[in-house]
Amino acid sequence: MRREAWGAMARLRRMQQQSGRERSLLQGHSHLAAFGRSSLSKASVPNHAHYSSSTASTTEEEVVIAIGSNIGDRIANFNRALELMRASGIQAIRHASLYESAPAYVTDQPLFLNSAVSAITSLDPHSLLRTLKDIESELGRTSGGIRYGPRPLDLDIIFYGNRSVTTETLEIPHARFLERPFVLAPLADLLNDAGTRSTSHWSNHKRCDGGVAQAWNKMGGEACIGNEDLRRVIPVGNELLDLSAKTHVMGILNVTPDSFSDGGRFMAVEDAVAHARSMAAEGADFIDIGAQSTRPGATRLSTEEELSRLVPVLEALTADSALKGVKLSVDTFDARVGREAVKMGVHVVNDVSGGSLDSEMLSTVAELGVPYIMMHMRGDPTNMQSKANTTYSDVCEEVGKELNSRVVQAEAVGVPAWRIITDPGIGFSKTLPQNLDLLKHLPVVRRVLSESSCTVSRGPMLVGPSRKGFLGKITERQKGEDRDAATVAAAVVAAIGGANIIRAHNVRAVRDAMKVVDAIYK
């Protein structure tokens, strides 16, 4: 952990150990202000505080904490807050999506970024409140300022298990949490099938008539999202992208001698740059650069070999003004390669193994703070097409469940679900019929993803059918470059099924097809 994090931990602990008085940070506490914004009493926590259970928790409790910001680097504020929460004994286990929303009440201020986390803590409600106020202070929040006005950070307790808390300074659940979509949207994201089946779970608190899920649906559910007042976004570079606004296209740049379709064509730096420029001109939103072939049977490179191919190309691409508006992704399952690429200016890590081939990958991505494309694959490229790795009782169900297990591990080490892009792994550990089943039933994969978290099931999904061997078998086209028409057909099916990003060799053809799909469906 960085030195400043340890310093912050020490300060937080000293503040928590103070006795004899309540700190002034509690004054002006605006409970649920992260969501615009309802203020409570400015009195300190009284000695006679009462709530539905003991003031000291002897066991861990699941809590829901809202996060909001509209001053400064909002994403950096969120990341730092999560880091300090973990350091203070508040372990996030699920993360909602990120929502950008228009300010309420005081409208002449920057847009808010809102989210929520489900976390485990042994802190009692008021100790938890004090800890969150300390973290707000660490990030520059002061007790003054305009009510409902701008703030660098708000951390507010929405639920504390299934308890009710009513004191002069704290009310759980908040009296107004059911009233606005920017409140309920993150709460609905945190639900999963296991949670909604339990009557004692926070999502079915007695204050929620029918539960959080029903309250969200009554408000309009997904129909509330996608306009200027409430957008679901993902941070990519220094931008917040709404990947549902259109179907994005990711161009493929292989700097390998042995990739199945274009191996050896772009090994020279000048050729790689020229191809990247061409894809950008044709409408690529992302360019995915890979130096390690992942075709069936490909041999794994050492980290040094992979970097020796990748680094010269990345140096040229990140310095090229013609590519300034394009987001760069690195196609690697090596954590060290991912780290070096991000240091050089790459915006996204695209891992075909979902973290299974390098034990350091998930923790590395958590530290880097970049979007992570988590693809489904069994085994590795040398054995992924074996009978054992292509045997499924139901490919859509099992792909979803296996991705879920990786999502849970990623969130546990600090990768928020709002940074995860899922990929069902077309062509990886799948037979021809299984690839077709996945393309036809992408909504089933999304439904299964909701068993882990609705954040992931509602989040962005990438599909990469481009020039894959199964298309060649169907069309009897032996050469990869002859499969572009088949790729377009598969991409159209994927986009209609809910894919947000299509990974493609022929950007122009796929971009045009996606414009037509979006014109019809979006």
Short mmCIF file of C-alpha atoms in Angstrom, two decimals:
data_model
loop_
_atom_site.label_atom_id
_atom_site.label_comp_id
_atom_site.label_asym_id
_atom_site.label_seq_id
_atom_site.Cartn_x
_atom_site.Cartn_y
_atom_site.Cartn_z
CA MET A 1 0.00 0.00 0.00
CA ARG A 2 1.31 3.47 -0.83
CA ARG A 3 2.78 5.62 1.93
CA GLU A 4 -0.02 8.16 1.76
CA ALA A 5 -2.59 5.39 2.28
CA TRP A 6 -0.80 4.23 5.44
CA GLY A 7 -0.67 7.82 6.64
CA ALA A 8 -4.37 8.20 6.05
CA MET A 9 -5.04 4.96 7.94
CA ALA A 10 -3.08 6.20 10.92
CA ARG A 11 -4.93 9.51 10.95
CA LEU A 12 -8.28 7.74 10.71
CA ARG A 13 -7.44 5.43 13.61
CA ARG A 14 -6.29 8.33 15.80
CA MET A 15 -9.51 10.17 15.06
CA GLN A 16 -11.61 7.10 15.83
CA GLN A 17 -9.87 6.71 19.20
CA GLN A 18 -10.73 10.21 20.42
CA SER A 19 -13.09 10.19 23.42
CA GLY A 20 -15.02 12.69 25.52
CA ARG A 21 -16.42 14.63 22.58
CA GLU A 22 -17.88 14.12 19.14
CA ARG A 23 -15.87 15.70 16.36
CA SER A 24 -17.20 18.68 14.45
CA LEU A 25 -17.13 16.63 11.24
CA LEU A 26 -20.54 15.31 12.24
CA GLN A 27 -21.91 18.84 12.09
CA GLY A 28 -23.72 19.58 8.90
CA HIS A 29 -23.88 15.90 7.97
CA SER A 30 -26.09 15.59 4.92
CA HIS A 31 -27.37 12.01 4.92
CA LEU A 32 -27.87 10.77 1.35
CA ALA A 33 -26.35 14.02 0.09
CA ALA A 34 -24.36 11.92 -2.34
CA PHE A 35 -27.65 11.60 -4.15
CA GLY A 36 -28.62 15.23 -3.95
CA ARG A 37 -29.24 15.68 -0.99
CA SER A 38 -31.35 15.71 2.18
CA SER A 39 -29.91 17.19 5.36
CA LEU A 40 -30.24 15.94 8.94
CA SER A 41 -29.74 17.62 12.30
CA LYS A 42 -26.36 19.21 12.98
CA ALA A 43 -26.30 17.93 16.55
CA SER A 44 -23.60 15.49 17.57
CA VAL A 45 -24.38 11.88 18.37
CA PRO A 46 -26.17 11.88 21.74
CA ASN A 47 -25.29 9.56 24.60
CA HIS A 48 -28.87 8.34 24.73
CA ALA A 49 -28.97 7.25 21.07
CA HIS A 50 -31.32 4.34 20.43
CA TYR A 51 -31.73 2.08 17.46
CA SER A 52 -33.11 -1.36 16.85
CA SER A 53 -30.07 -3.28 18.07
CA SER A 54 -27.02 -2.81 20.28
CA THR A 55 -24.83 0.25 19.58
CA ALA A 56 -21.81 -2.03 19.35
CA SER A 57 -21.75 -4.75 16.73
CA THR A 58 -20.09 -7.99 17.82
CA THR A 59 -20.48 -9.57 14.37
CA GLU A 60 -19.98 -8.38 10.85
CA GLU A 61 -22.94 -6.75 9.14
CA GLU A 62 -23.69 -6.05 5.50
CA VAL A 63 -24.16 -2.33 4.93
CA VAL A 64 -24.96 -0.22 1.89
CA ILE A 65 -23.03 3.02 1.48
CA ALA A 66 -23.81 5.66 -1.12
CA ILE A 67 -20.92 7.47 -2.83
CA GLY A 68 -21.20 10.81 -4.58
CA SER A 69 -18.99 13.59 -5.91
CA ASN A 70 -19.23 16.62 -8.17
CA ILE A 71 -15.99 18.53 -7.45
CA GLY A 72 -12.53 17.76 -8.77
CA ASP A 73 -11.56 14.40 -10.24
CA ARG A 74 -14.69 12.51 -9.33
CA ILE A 75 -13.34 9.08 -10.26
CA ALA A 76 -10.14 9.69 -8.29
CA ASN A 77 -12.31 10.70 -5.33
CA PHE A 78 -14.26 7.45 -5.61
CA ASN A 79 -11.12 5.34 -5.91
CA ARG A 80 -9.50 7.01 -2.92
CA ALA A 81 -12.65 6.65 -0.84
CA LEU A 82 -12.80 2.90 -1.54
CA GLU A 83 -9.14 2.57 -0.60
CA LEU A 84 -9.65 4.34 2.72
CA MET A 85 -12.81 2.38 3.43
CA ARG A 86 -10.89 -0.87 3.05
CA ALA A 87 -8.16 0.49 5.31
CA SER A 88 -10.81 1.30 7.93
CA GLY A 89 -12.39 -2.14 8.07
CA ILE A 90 -15.18 -1.54 5.56
CA GLN A 91 -14.75 -4.22 2.90
CA ALA A 92 -16.77 -3.65 -0.27
CA ILE A 93 -18.13 -6.90 -1.69
CA ARG A 94 -20.34 -5.52 -4.46
CA HIS A 95 -20.22 -2.26 -6.39
CA ALA A 96 -23.07 -0.56 -8.22
CA SER A 97 -22.66 1.05 -11.62
CA LEU A 98 -21.58 4.65 -11.96
CA TYR A 99 -24.32 7.16 -12.71
CA GLU A 100 -23.86 10.72 -13.88
CA SER A 101 -26.86 12.82 -12.92
CA ALA A 102 -28.04 16.39 -13.05
CA PRO A 103 -27.93 18.24 -9.71
CA ALA A 104 -31.14 18.67 -7.75
CA TYR A 105 -32.33 21.69 -5.77
CA VAL A 106 -29.20 23.80 -6.42
CA THR A 107 -28.96 23.32 -10.17
CA ASP A 108 -26.13 25.75 -10.93
CA GLN A 109 -23.33 23.31 -10.14
CA PRO A 110 -21.44 20.48 -11.86
CA LEU A 111 -23.00 17.12 -12.62
CA PHE A 112 -22.92 14.54 -9.86
CA LEU A 113 -21.32 11.13 -10.10
CA ASN A 114 -23.24 8.62 -7.98
CA SER A 115 -22.86 5.01 -7.00
CA ALA A 116 -23.16 2.69 -4.00
CA VAL A 117 -21.36 -0.28 -2.50
CA SER A 118 -22.45 -3.22 -0.42
CA ALA A 119 -19.83 -3.77 2.26
CA ILE A 120 -19.07 -5.87 5.31
CA THR A 121 -18.08 -4.18 8.56
CA SER A 122 -18.05 -4.81 12.30
CA LEU A 123 -18.46 -1.09 13.07
CA ASP A 124 -21.72 -0.15 14.77
CA PRO A 125 -23.87 2.41 12.90
CA HIS A 126 -22.55 5.55 14.59
CA SER A 127 -18.94 4.39 14.51
CA LEU A 128 -19.43 3.69 10.83
CA LEU A 129 -20.87 7.17 10.36
CA ARG A 130 -17.89 8.79 12.10
CA THR A 131 -15.45 6.78 10.00
CA LEU A 132 -17.15 7.84 6.78
CA LYS A 133 -17.07 11.49 7.86
CA ASP A 134 -13.34 11.14 8.57
CA ILE A 135 -12.81 9.82 5.05
CA GLU A 136 -14.81 12.70 3.60
CA SER A 137 -12.56 15.09 5.50
CA GLU A 138 -9.47 13.33 4.21
CA LEU A 139 -10.68 14.09 0.68
CA GLY A 140 -11.38 17.76 1.36
CA ARG A 141 -14.98 17.81 2.55
CA THR A 142 -15.64 20.55 5.11
CA SER A 143 -18.57 21.13 7.44
CA GLY A 144 -19.47 24.44 5.80
CA GLY A 145 -20.73 25.14 2.31
CA ILE A 146 -24.07 25.48 0.62
CA ARG A 147 -26.76 23.00 1.53
CA TYR A 148 -27.22 20.66 -1.46
CA GLY A 149 -24.24 22.40 -3.01
CA PRO A 150 -21.00 21.10 -4.54
CA ARG A 151 -18.86 18.63 -2.61
CA PRO A 152 -15.78 16.52 -3.39
CA LEU A 153 -17.19 13.47 -1.64
CA ASP A 154 -20.24 12.16 0.17
CA LEU A 155 -20.34 8.78 1.89
CA ASP A 156 -23.72 7.98 3.38
CA ILE A 157 -25.21 4.93 5.06
CA ILE A 158 -28.33 3.79 3.23
CA PHE A 159 -28.82 0.43 4.95
CA TYR A 160 -27.28 -1.29 7.95
CA GLY A 161 -28.41 -4.86 7.51
CA ASN A 162 -32.14 -4.97 8.00
CA ARG A 163 -32.03 -2.66 11.03
CA SER A 164 -33.79 0.63 11.58
CA VAL A 165 -31.87 3.50 13.18
CA THR A 166 -33.42 6.76 14.36
CA THR A 167 -31.36 9.31 16.30
CA GLU A 168 -30.79 13.05 16.12
CA THR A 169 -27.97 12.57 13.61
CA LEU A 170 -28.71 9.36 11.79
CA GLU A 171 -31.70 7.74 10.17
CA ILE A 172 -31.40 4.34 8.49
CA PRO A 173 -32.90 3.76 6.01
CA HIS A 174 -33.10 7.39 4.93
CA ALA A 175 -36.60 8.79 4.74
CA ARG A 176 -36.24 9.80 1.08
CA PHE A 177 -34.21 7.00 -0.45
CA LEU A 178 -37.27 5.72 -2.36
CA GLU A 179 -38.02 9.03 -4.04
CA ARG A 180 -35.45 9.50 -6.79
CA PRO A 181 -34.01 7.37 -9.59
CA PHE A 182 -30.42 8.41 -8.88
CA VAL A 183 -30.89 6.84 -5.44
CA LEU A 184 -32.63 3.65 -6.45
CA ALA A 185 -30.61 2.87 -9.59
CA PRO A 186 -27.38 2.07 -7.67
CA LEU A 187 -29.33 0.18 -4.99
CA ALA A 188 -31.00 -1.96 -7.64
CA ASP A 189 -27.58 -2.71 -9.16
CA LEU A 190 -26.41 -4.19 -5.86
CA LEU A 191 -29.15 -6.78 -5.83
CA ASN A 192 -28.66 -10.39 -6.83
CA ASP A 193 -30.86 -13.45 -6.75
CA ALA A 194 -29.51 -14.63 -3.40
CA GLY A 195 -30.13 -11.28 -1.73
CA THR A 196 -33.63 -10.74 -3.02
CA ARG A 197 -34.76 -14.19 -1.84
CA SER A 198 -33.93 -13.40 1.80
CA THR A 199 -36.64 -11.59 3.77
CA SER A 200 -34.06 -10.43 6.33
CA HIS A 201 -31.81 -8.86 3.69
CA TRP A 202 -31.50 -5.06 3.46
CA SER A 203 -33.12 -5.12 0.01
CA ASN A 204 -36.39 -6.26 1.63
CA HIS A 205 -36.36 -3.80 4.52
CA LYS A 206 -39.81 -3.13 5.92
CA ARG A 207 -39.47 0.49 4.76
CA CYS A 208 -39.47 -0.78 1.16
CA ASP A 209 -42.96 -1.78 0.10
CA GLY A 210 -42.17 -4.92 -1.87
CA GLY A 211 -38.42 -4.44 -1.64
CA VAL A 212 -35.85 -2.32 -3.46
CA ALA A 213 -36.33 -4.20 -6.73
CA GLN A 214 -40.06 -3.53 -6.78
CA ALA A 215 -39.57 0.11 -5.81
CA TRP A 216 -37.12 0.56 -8.69
CA ASN A 217 -39.50 -1.10 -11.14
CA LYS A 218 -42.39 1.09 -9.96
CA MET A 219 -40.26 4.16 -10.66
CA GLY A 220 -39.65 2.96 -14.20
CA GLY A 221 -36.51 0.85 -13.82
CA GLU A 222 -34.21 0.82 -16.84
CA ALA A 223 -36.49 3.28 -18.64
CA CYS A 224 -35.18 5.97 -16.26
CA ILE A 225 -31.62 5.57 -17.56
CA GLY A 226 -30.00 6.93 -20.69
CA ASN A 227 -31.11 10.57 -20.73
CA GLU A 228 -29.36 13.76 -19.67
CA ASP A 229 -30.64 13.45 -16.10
CA LEU A 230 -29.30 9.95 -15.46
CA ARG A 231 -26.66 8.12 -17.50
CA ARG A 232 -24.94 4.84 -16.66
CA VAL A 233 -21.25 5.40 -17.43
CA ILE A 234 -17.86 3.73 -17.33
CA PRO A 235 -14.60 5.66 -16.82
CA VAL A 236 -12.21 5.25 -19.77
CA GLY A 237 -9.14 7.46 -19.71
CA ASN A 238 -10.29 10.92 -18.69
CA GLU A 239 -13.82 10.42 -20.01
CA LEU A 240 -17.05 8.89 -18.79
CA LEU A 241 -18.52 6.82 -21.60
CA ASP A 242 -22.11 5.71 -21.94
CA LEU A 243 -21.53 2.44 -23.79
CA SER A 244 -25.26 1.89 -24.24
CA ALA A 245 -25.68 5.03 -26.36
CA LYS A 246 -24.37 3.25 -29.46
CA THR A 247 -22.69 -0.03 -30.36
CA HIS A 248 -18.95 0.62 -30.14
CA VAL A 249 -16.36 -0.99 -32.39
CA MET A 250 -12.96 -2.18 -31.21
CA GLY A 251 -10.41 -2.53 -33.99
CA ILE A 252 -7.85 -5.36 -33.75
CA LEU A 253 -4.13 -4.66 -34.10
CA ASN A 254 -2.06 -7.83 -33.81
CA VAL A 255 1.69 -7.29 -33.55
CA THR A 256 2.31 -11.02 -33.77
CA PRO A 257 3.84 -13.30 -36.41
CA ASP A 258 1.34 -16.10 -35.86
CA SER A 259 -2.19 -14.76 -35.32
CA PHE A 260 -4.73 -16.76 -37.34
CA SER A 261 -5.97 -13.91 -39.57
CA ASP A 262 -3.27 -11.27 -39.93
CA GLY A 263 -0.18 -12.67 -38.23
CA GLY A 264 3.02 -10.95 -39.38
CA ARG A 265 1.34 -8.08 -41.24
CA PHE A 266 1.85 -5.41 -38.58
CA MET A 267 5.06 -6.40 -36.83
CA ALA A 268 6.89 -3.31 -38.11
CA VAL A 269 6.07 -0.19 -36.13
CA GLU A 270 5.28 1.89 -39.21
CA ASP A 271 2.85 -0.77 -40.47
CA ALA A 272 1.15 -1.01 -37.09
CA VAL A 273 0.71 2.76 -36.88
CA ALA A 274 -0.63 2.97 -40.43
CA HIS A 275 -3.18 0.25 -39.69
CA ALA A 276 -4.23 1.92 -36.45
CA ARG A 277 -4.73 5.21 -38.28
CA SER A 278 -6.79 3.44 -40.92
CA MET A 279 -9.04 1.83 -38.31
CA ALA A 280 -9.47 5.16 -36.51
CA ALA A 281 -10.47 6.82 -39.78
CA GLU A 282 -12.99 4.04 -40.38
CA GLY A 283 -14.69 4.70 -37.05
CA ALA A 284 -12.98 2.54 -34.43
CA ASP A 285 -13.82 3.67 -30.89
CA PHE A 286 -11.13 1.42 -29.41
CA ILE A 287 -7.99 -0.17 -30.80
CA ASP A 288 -6.92 -3.41 -29.13
CA ILE A 289 -3.18 -4.10 -29.41
CA GLY A 290 -1.94 -7.63 -28.80
CA ALA A 291 1.57 -9.06 -28.92
CA GLN A 292 0.67 -12.53 -27.63
CA SER A 293 -1.25 -14.74 -30.06
CA THR A 294 -4.27 -16.46 -28.52
CA ARG A 295 -5.16 -18.65 -31.49
CA PRO A 296 -5.73 -22.32 -30.61
CA GLY A 297 -2.40 -23.97 -29.90
CA ALA A 298 -0.43 -20.74 -29.55
CA THR A 299 2.71 -20.90 -27.38
CA ARG A 300 2.89 -18.55 -24.43
CA LEU A 301 5.56 -15.87 -24.64
CA SER A 302 7.72 -14.72 -21.77
CA THR A 303 6.91 -11.29 -20.37
CA GLU A 304 10.07 -9.91 -21.92
CA GLU A 305 9.23 -11.28 -25.37
CA GLU A 306 5.72 -9.86 -25.24
CA LEU A 307 6.97 -6.45 -24.14
CA SER A 308 9.68 -6.39 -26.79
CA ARG A 309 6.98 -6.62 -29.46
CA LEU A 310 4.51 -4.31 -27.73
CA VAL A 311 6.52 -1.40 -26.35
CA PRO A 312 7.81 0.11 -29.63
CA VAL A 313 4.31 0.04 -31.10
CA LEU A 314 2.73 1.59 -28.01
CA GLU A 315 5.34 4.34 -27.94
CA ALA A 316 4.39 5.25 -31.50
CA LEU A 317 0.63 4.95 -31.03
CA THR A 318 0.44 7.01 -27.85
CA ALA A 319 2.48 9.77 -29.49
CA ASP A 320 0.38 9.88 -32.68
CA SER A 321 -1.97 12.87 -32.79
CA ALA A 322 -4.14 11.11 -35.40
CA LEU A 323 -5.17 8.62 -32.70
CA LYS A 324 -5.90 11.17 -30.00
CA GLY A 325 -9.64 10.45 -29.82
CA VAL A 326 -9.32 6.65 -29.87
CA LYS A 327 -9.13 4.59 -26.68
CA LEU A 328 -6.31 2.05 -26.57
CA SER A 329 -6.65 -1.43 -25.12
CA VAL A 330 -3.93 -4.00 -24.48
CA ASP A 331 -4.77 -7.63 -25.24
CA THR A 332 -2.78 -9.56 -22.64
CA PHE A 333 -3.17 -12.06 -19.83
CA ASP A 334 0.20 -11.10 -18.30
CA ALA A 335 -0.13 -8.70 -15.35
CA ARG A 336 3.31 -7.15 -15.86
CA VAL A 337 2.55 -6.46 -19.50
CA GLY A 338 -0.76 -4.89 -18.53
CA ARG A 339 0.97 -2.68 -15.97
CA GLU A 340 3.61 -1.47 -18.43
CA ALA A 341 1.04 -0.81 -21.13
CA VAL A 342 -1.11 1.32 -18.81
CA LYS A 343 1.96 3.24 -17.67
CA MET A 344 2.58 4.05 -21.34
CA GLY A 345 -0.93 5.44 -21.83
CA VAL A 346 -3.18 2.47 -22.60
CA HIS A 347 -6.72 2.92 -21.26
CA VAL A 348 -8.09 -0.64 -20.97
CA VAL A 349 -6.76 -4.12 -20.10
CA ASN A 350 -8.33 -6.90 -22.19
CA ASP A 351 -7.65 -10.30 -20.62
CA VAL A 352 -8.85 -13.41 -22.49
CA SER A 353 -8.33 -15.48 -19.33
CA GLY A 354 -10.38 -13.32 -16.96
CA GLY A 355 -7.43 -13.36 -14.55
CA SER A 356 -7.03 -17.14 -14.50
CA LEU A 357 -3.61 -17.32 -16.21
CA ASP A 358 -1.78 -14.84 -13.99
CA SER A 359 -2.53 -14.77 -10.27
CA GLU A 360 -1.41 -11.13 -10.12
CA MET A 361 -3.73 -9.83 -12.81
CA LEU A 362 -6.81 -8.96 -10.74
CA SER A 363 -4.85 -7.17 -8.01
CA THR A 364 -2.82 -5.37 -10.68
CA VAL A 365 -5.94 -4.13 -12.45
CA ALA A 366 -7.36 -3.03 -9.09
CA GLU A 367 -4.25 -0.93 -8.49
CA LEU A 368 -4.15 0.48 -12.03
CA GLY A 369 -7.75 1.69 -11.83
CA VAL A 370 -8.58 1.06 -15.49
CA PRO A 371 -11.49 -0.77 -17.17
CA TYR A 372 -11.00 -4.52 -17.34
CA ILE A 373 -12.39 -6.72 -20.09
CA MET A 374 -12.99 -10.07 -18.43
CA MET A 375 -13.36 -12.82 -21.02
CA HIS A 376 -14.51 -16.38 -20.46
CA MET A 377 -12.04 -19.12 -21.35
CA ARG A 378 -11.21 -22.52 -19.93
CA GLY A 379 -7.61 -23.68 -19.84
CA ASP A 380 -5.19 -21.74 -22.04
CA PRO A 381 -4.69 -21.40 -25.81
CA THR A 382 -2.75 -24.68 -25.96
CA ASN A 383 -5.64 -26.78 -24.60
CA MET A 384 -8.76 -24.61 -24.66
CA GLN A 385 -10.32 -26.62 -27.50
CA SER A 386 -9.86 -29.98 -25.75
CA LYS A 387 -12.91 -32.12 -25.10
CA ALA A 388 -12.72 -31.42 -21.37
CA ASN A 389 -12.67 -27.66 -21.92
CA THR A 390 -15.51 -27.67 -24.47
CA THR A 391 -17.93 -29.86 -22.53
CA TYR A 392 -20.94 -27.97 -21.15
CA SER A 393 -24.35 -29.09 -20.00
CA ASP A 394 -25.66 -25.61 -20.93
CA VAL A 395 -23.05 -23.31 -22.43
CA CYS A 396 -24.88 -20.03 -21.73
CA GLU A 397 -25.60 -20.92 -18.11
CA GLU A 398 -22.09 -22.17 -17.42
CA VAL A 399 -20.31 -19.30 -19.16
CA GLY A 400 -22.36 -16.87 -17.05
CA LYS A 401 -21.67 -18.75 -13.82
CA GLU A 402 -17.94 -19.04 -14.51
CA LEU A 403 -17.71 -15.35 -15.31
CA ASN A 404 -19.58 -14.67 -12.07
CA SER A 405 -16.95 -16.48 -10.03
CA ARG A 406 -14.26 -14.29 -11.58
CA VAL A 407 -16.29 -11.14 -10.92
CA VAL A 408 -16.62 -12.04 -7.23
CA GLN A 409 -12.85 -12.55 -6.98
CA ALA A 410 -12.17 -9.28 -8.80
CA GLU A 411 -14.43 -7.25 -6.54
CA ALA A 412 -12.90 -8.87 -3.45
CA VAL A 413 -9.44 -7.56 -4.39
CA GLY A 414 -10.69 -4.09 -5.26
CA VAL A 415 -11.83 -4.09 -8.90
CA PRO A 416 -15.20 -2.29 -8.82
CA ALA A 417 -17.85 -3.87 -11.00
CA TRP A 418 -18.33 -0.47 -12.63
CA ARG A 419 -14.95 -1.04 -14.35
CA ILE A 420 -15.70 -4.58 -15.60
CA ILE A 421 -16.65 -5.35 -19.21
CA THR A 422 -17.69 -8.97 -19.70
CA ASP A 423 -16.97 -11.07 -22.78
CA PRO A 424 -18.49 -14.57 -23.28
CA GLY A 425 -15.41 -15.66 -25.23
CA ILE A 426 -16.68 -16.57 -28.67
CA GLY A 427 -14.24 -19.10 -30.17
CA PHE A 428 -12.44 -19.79 -26.89
CA SER A 429 -13.17 -23.22 -25.36
CA LYS A 430 -16.30 -23.50 -27.48
CA THR A 431 -17.37 -25.68 -30.37
CA LEU A 432 -19.21 -24.36 -33.42
CA PRO A 433 -22.70 -25.14 -32.00
CA GLN A 434 -21.73 -23.59 -28.66
CA ASN A 435 -20.55 -20.38 -30.34
CA LEU A 436 -23.86 -20.14 -32.19
CA ASP A 437 -25.79 -20.84 -28.97
CA LEU A 438 -23.97 -18.02 -27.18
CA LEU A 439 -24.55 -15.54 -30.01
CA LYS A 440 -28.23 -16.46 -30.16
CA HIS A 441 -28.77 -16.30 -26.40
CA LEU A 442 -26.63 -13.44 -25.06
CA PRO A 443 -29.58 -12.27 -22.90
CA VAL A 444 -29.39 -15.62 -21.09
CA VAL A 445 -25.73 -14.94 -20.26
CA ARG A 446 -26.73 -11.52 -18.91
CA ARG A 447 -29.48 -13.07 -16.80
CA VAL A 448 -27.04 -15.54 -15.26
CA LEU A 449 -24.59 -12.69 -14.58
CA SER A 450 -27.27 -11.13 -12.37
CA GLU A 451 -26.79 -14.02 -9.95
CA SER A 452 -23.56 -12.31 -8.95
CA SER A 453 -24.63 -8.70 -9.29
CA CYS A 454 -27.06 -6.73 -11.38
CA THR A 455 -24.25 -4.24 -11.95
CA VAL A 456 -22.42 -6.73 -14.14
CA SER A 457 -25.55 -7.99 -15.91
CA ARG A 458 -26.51 -4.40 -16.78
CA GLY A 459 -22.96 -3.37 -17.59
CA PRO A 460 -21.12 -3.38 -20.91
CA MET A 461 -20.51 -6.62 -22.81
CA LEU A 462 -17.95 -7.17 -25.57
CA VAL A 463 -18.35 -9.83 -28.25
CA GLY A 464 -15.56 -10.81 -30.64
CA PRO A 465 -16.66 -13.11 -33.50
CA SER A 466 -14.36 -11.53 -36.07
CA ARG A 467 -13.07 -13.96 -38.70
CA LYS A 468 -13.25 -16.84 -36.23
CA GLY A 469 -12.85 -20.42 -37.38
CA PHE A 470 -16.47 -21.37 -36.74
CA LEU A 471 -17.52 -18.77 -39.33
CA GLY A 472 -15.11 -20.33 -41.78
CA LYS A 473 -16.67 -23.73 -41.22
CA ILE A 474 -20.16 -22.37 -41.83
CA THR A 475 -19.23 -20.41 -44.95
CA GLU A 476 -16.49 -22.76 -46.18
CA ARG A 477 -14.07 -19.83 -46.30
CA GLN A 478 -10.57 -20.97 -45.45
CA LYS A 479 -8.88 -17.56 -45.21
CA GLY A 480 -9.69 -15.24 -42.34
CA GLU A 481 -9.95 -12.15 -44.54
CA ASP A 482 -12.65 -13.90 -46.60
CA ARG A 483 -14.93 -14.13 -43.57
CA ASP A 484 -15.79 -10.45 -43.21
CA ALA A 485 -19.35 -10.81 -44.49
CA ALA A 486 -19.90 -13.65 -42.03
CA THR A 487 -18.37 -11.49 -39.29
CA VAL A 488 -20.85 -8.71 -40.03
CA ALA A 489 -23.75 -11.17 -39.74
CA ALA A 490 -22.49 -12.44 -36.38
CA ALA A 491 -21.88 -8.88 -35.16
CA VAL A 492 -25.42 -7.85 -36.05
CA VAL A 493 -26.85 -10.78 -34.11
CA ALA A 494 -24.61 -9.93 -31.14
CA ALA A 495 -25.60 -6.26 -31.15
CA ILE A 496 -29.30 -7.10 -31.31
CA GLY A 497 -28.71 -9.48 -28.41
CA GLY A 498 -27.24 -6.70 -26.28
CA ALA A 499 -23.51 -6.52 -27.04
CA ASN A 500 -22.15 -3.01 -26.46
CA ILE A 501 -18.74 -3.46 -28.11
CA ILE A 502 -17.89 -5.53 -31.19
CA ARG A 503 -14.23 -6.50 -31.63
CA ALA A 504 -13.40 -6.63 -35.33
CA HIS A 505 -10.63 -6.81 -37.93
CA ASN A 506 -12.63 -5.03 -40.64
CA VAL A 507 -13.70 -1.90 -38.82
CA ARG A 508 -15.37 -0.20 -41.76
CA ALA A 509 -17.77 -3.05 -42.52
CA VAL A 510 -18.70 -3.63 -38.88
CA ARG A 511 -19.03 0.11 -38.15
CA ASP A 512 -21.51 0.52 -41.01
CA ALA A 513 -23.49 -2.50 -39.86
CA MET A 514 -23.64 -1.18 -36.29
CA LYS A 515 -24.92 2.19 -37.52
CA VAL A 516 -27.84 0.40 -39.14
CA VAL A 517 -28.53 -1.74 -36.06
CA ASP A 518 -28.41 1.32 -33.81
CA ALA A 519 -30.69 3.30 -36.13
CA ILE A 520 -33.29 0.53 -35.87
CA TYR A 521 -32.96 -0.47 -32.21
CA LYS A 522 -31.54 2.53 -30.34
#
